[in-house]
mmCIF file of C-alpha atoms in Angstrom:
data_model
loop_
_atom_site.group_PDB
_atom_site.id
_atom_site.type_symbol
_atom_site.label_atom_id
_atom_site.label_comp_id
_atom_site.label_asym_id
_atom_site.label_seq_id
_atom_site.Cartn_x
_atom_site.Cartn_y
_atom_site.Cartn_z
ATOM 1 C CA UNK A 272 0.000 0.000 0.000
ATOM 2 C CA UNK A 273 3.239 2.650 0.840
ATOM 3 C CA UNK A 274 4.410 2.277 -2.895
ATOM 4 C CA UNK A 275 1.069 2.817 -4.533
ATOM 5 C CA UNK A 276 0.528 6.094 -2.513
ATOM 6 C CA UNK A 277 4.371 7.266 -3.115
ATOM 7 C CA UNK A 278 4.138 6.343 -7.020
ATOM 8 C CA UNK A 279 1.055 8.391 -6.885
ATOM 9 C CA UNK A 280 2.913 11.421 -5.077
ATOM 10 C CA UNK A 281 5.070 10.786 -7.676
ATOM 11 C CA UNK A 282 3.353 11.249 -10.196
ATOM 12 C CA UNK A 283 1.535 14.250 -9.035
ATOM 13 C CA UNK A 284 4.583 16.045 -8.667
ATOM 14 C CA UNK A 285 5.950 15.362 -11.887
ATOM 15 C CA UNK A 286 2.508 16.001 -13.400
ATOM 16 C CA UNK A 287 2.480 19.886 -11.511
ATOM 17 C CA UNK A 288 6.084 20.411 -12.618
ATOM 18 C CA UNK A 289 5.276 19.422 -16.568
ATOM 19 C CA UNK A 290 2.335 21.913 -16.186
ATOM 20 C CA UNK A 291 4.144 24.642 -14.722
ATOM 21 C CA UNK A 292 7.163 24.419 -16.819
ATOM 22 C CA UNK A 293 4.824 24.503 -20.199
ATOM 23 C CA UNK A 294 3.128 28.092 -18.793
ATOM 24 C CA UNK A 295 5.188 30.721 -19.005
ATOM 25 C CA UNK A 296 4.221 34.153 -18.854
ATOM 26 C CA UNK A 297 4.200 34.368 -22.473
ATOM 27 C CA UNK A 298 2.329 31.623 -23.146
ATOM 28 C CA UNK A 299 4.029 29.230 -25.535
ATOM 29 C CA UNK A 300 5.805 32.147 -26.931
ATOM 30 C CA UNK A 301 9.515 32.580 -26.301
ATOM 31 C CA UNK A 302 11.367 35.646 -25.888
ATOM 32 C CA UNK A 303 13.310 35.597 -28.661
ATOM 33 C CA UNK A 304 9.867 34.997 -31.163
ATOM 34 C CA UNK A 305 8.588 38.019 -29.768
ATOM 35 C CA UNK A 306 11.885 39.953 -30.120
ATOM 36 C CA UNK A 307 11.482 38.689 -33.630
ATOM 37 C CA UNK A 308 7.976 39.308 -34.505
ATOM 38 C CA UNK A 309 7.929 42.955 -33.037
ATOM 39 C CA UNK A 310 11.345 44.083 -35.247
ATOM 40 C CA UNK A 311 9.652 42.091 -38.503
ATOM 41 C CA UNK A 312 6.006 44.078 -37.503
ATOM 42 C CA UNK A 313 7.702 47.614 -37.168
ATOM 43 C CA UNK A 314 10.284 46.844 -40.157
ATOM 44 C CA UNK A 315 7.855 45.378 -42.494
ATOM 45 C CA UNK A 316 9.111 42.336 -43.352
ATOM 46 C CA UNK A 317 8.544 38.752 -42.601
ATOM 47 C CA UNK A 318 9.548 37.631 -39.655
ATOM 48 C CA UNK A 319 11.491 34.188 -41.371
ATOM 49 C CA UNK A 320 14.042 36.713 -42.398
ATOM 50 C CA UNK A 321 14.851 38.078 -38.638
ATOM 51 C CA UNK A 322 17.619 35.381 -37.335
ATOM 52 C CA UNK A 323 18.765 35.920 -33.976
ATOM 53 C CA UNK A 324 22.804 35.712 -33.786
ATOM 54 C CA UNK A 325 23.051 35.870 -30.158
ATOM 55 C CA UNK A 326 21.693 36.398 -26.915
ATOM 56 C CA UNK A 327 23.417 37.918 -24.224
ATOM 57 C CA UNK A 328 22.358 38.974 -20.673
ATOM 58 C CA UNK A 329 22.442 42.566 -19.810
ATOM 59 C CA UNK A 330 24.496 43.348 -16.543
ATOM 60 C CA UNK A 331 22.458 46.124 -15.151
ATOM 61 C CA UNK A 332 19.096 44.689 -15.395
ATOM 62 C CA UNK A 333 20.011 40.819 -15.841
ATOM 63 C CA UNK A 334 17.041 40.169 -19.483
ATOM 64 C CA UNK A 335 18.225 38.765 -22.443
ATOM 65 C CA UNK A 336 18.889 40.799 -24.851
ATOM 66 C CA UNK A 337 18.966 39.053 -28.517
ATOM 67 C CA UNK A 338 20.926 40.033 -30.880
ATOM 68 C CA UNK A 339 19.017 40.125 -34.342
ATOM 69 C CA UNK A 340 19.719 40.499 -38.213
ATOM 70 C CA UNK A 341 18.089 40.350 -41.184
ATOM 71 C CA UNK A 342 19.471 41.044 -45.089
ATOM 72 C CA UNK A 343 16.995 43.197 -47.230
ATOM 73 C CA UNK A 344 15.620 41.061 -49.781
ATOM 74 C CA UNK A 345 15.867 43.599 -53.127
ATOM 75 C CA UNK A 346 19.262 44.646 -52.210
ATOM 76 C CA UNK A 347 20.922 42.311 -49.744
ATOM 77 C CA UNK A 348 22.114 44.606 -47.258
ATOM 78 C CA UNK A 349 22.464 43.409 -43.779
ATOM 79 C CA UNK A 350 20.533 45.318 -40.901
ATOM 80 C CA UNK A 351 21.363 44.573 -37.504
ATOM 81 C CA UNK A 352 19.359 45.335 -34.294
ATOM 82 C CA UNK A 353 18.974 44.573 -30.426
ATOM 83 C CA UNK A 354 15.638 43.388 -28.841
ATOM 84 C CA UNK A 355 14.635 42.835 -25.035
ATOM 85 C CA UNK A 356 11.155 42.201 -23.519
ATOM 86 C CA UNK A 357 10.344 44.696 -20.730
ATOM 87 C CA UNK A 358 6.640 43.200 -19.433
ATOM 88 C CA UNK A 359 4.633 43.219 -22.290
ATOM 89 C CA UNK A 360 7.102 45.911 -24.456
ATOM 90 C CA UNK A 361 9.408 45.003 -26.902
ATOM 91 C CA UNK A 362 12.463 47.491 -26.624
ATOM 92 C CA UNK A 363 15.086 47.469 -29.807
ATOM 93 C CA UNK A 364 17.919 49.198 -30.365
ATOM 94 C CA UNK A 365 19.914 49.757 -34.253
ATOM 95 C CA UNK A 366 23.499 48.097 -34.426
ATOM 96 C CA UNK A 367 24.994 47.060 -31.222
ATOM 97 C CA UNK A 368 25.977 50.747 -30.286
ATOM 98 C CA UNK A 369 22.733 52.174 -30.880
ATOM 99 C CA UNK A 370 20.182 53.506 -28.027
ATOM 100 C CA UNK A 371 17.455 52.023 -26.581
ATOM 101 C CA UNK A 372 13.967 52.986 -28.186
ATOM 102 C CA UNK A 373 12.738 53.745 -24.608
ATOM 103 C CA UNK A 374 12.453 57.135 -23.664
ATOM 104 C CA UNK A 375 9.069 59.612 -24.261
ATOM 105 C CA UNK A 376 9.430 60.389 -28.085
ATOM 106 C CA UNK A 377 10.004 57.065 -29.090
ATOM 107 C CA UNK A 378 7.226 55.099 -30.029
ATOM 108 C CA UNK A 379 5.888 52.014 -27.756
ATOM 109 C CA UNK A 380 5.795 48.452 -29.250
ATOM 110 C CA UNK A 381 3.315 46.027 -27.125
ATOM 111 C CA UNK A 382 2.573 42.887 -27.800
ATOM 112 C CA UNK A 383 -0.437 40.221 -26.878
ATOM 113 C CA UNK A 384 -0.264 36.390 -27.092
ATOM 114 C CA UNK A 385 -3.345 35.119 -28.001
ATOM 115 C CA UNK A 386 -3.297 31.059 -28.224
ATOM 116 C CA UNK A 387 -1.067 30.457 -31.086
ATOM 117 C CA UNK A 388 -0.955 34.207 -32.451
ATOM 118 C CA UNK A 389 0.614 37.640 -31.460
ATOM 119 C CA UNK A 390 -0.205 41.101 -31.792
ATOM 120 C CA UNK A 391 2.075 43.460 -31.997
ATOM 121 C CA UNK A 392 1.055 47.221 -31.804
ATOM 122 C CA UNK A 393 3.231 50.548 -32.524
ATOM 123 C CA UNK A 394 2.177 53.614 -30.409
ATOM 124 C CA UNK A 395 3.039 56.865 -31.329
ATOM 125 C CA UNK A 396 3.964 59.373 -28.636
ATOM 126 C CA UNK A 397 0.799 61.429 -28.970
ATOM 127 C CA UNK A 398 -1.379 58.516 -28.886
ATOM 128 C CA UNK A 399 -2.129 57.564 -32.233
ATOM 129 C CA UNK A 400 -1.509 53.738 -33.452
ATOM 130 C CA UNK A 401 1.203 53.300 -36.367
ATOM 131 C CA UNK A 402 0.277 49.662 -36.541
ATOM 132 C CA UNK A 403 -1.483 46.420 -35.464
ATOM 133 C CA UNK A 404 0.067 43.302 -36.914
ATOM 134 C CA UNK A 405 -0.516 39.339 -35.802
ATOM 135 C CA UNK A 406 1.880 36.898 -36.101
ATOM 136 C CA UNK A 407 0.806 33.155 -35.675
ATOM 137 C CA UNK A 408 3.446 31.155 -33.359
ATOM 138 C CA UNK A 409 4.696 28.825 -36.553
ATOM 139 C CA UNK A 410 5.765 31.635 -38.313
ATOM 140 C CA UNK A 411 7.860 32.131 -35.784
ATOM 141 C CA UNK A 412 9.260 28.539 -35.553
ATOM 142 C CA UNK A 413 6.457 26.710 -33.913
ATOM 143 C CA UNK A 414 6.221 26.179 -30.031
ATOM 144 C CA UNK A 415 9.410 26.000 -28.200
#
């Protein structure tokens, strides 16, 4: 009778960790998918294009920040940009030198997982909406 009722503990705790471990806060979407969704929504282009060519963690506030590129298809130049998730913002930066697209008079990319699909919205300062564009999670590479 002791076995069955520690299998079953078991179980139950392997069970809660599986569950927990499959729900994070961004649903089935991974950082790095939203990094590259929002740059391919406010760039324009698809987001199979955006490869990420590292990650690294940054010191002062310890969230990835992934390092992203994409080459223009009509001309094949190479852009380069930096993406971290702050809640539910994506926050990019140009090149590796260039500053953060955080302060007032830069406009505010949010995103929301819904299911299998994100949203990713541009905000102007003054309110207005540049954009609303949805993504579905295997354009993105499929659930991690």
């Amino acid at each position: 009778m002791m076995n069955t009722v520690s299998l079953v503990k078991v179980s139950v705790a392997s069970l809660t960790m599986t569950l927990v471990a499959g729900c994070s806060e961004y649903g089935d979407f991974t950082q790095e998918q939203i990094c590259r969704a929002s740059l391919a929504a406010i760039k324009g282009k698809s987001p199979s294009i955006m490869m990420v060519d590292k990650k690294v963690v940054e010191p002062e506030t310890e969230k990835d920040v992934f390092h992203i590129s994409y080459k223009r298809p009509d001309d094949g130049k190479k852009w380069h940009y930096r993406c971290k998730i702050d809640k539910k913002r994506a926050v990019w930066a140009q090149g590796k030198d260039g500053r953060w697209r955080d302060q007032a008079q830069d406009p505010t990319i949010r995103f929301k997982i819904e299911g299998e699909d994100i949203m990713i919205n541009e905000t102007f300062p003054d309110g207005s909406t540049a954009m609303d564009i949805s993504f579905s999670i295997y354009m993105l590479g499929g659930k991690s």
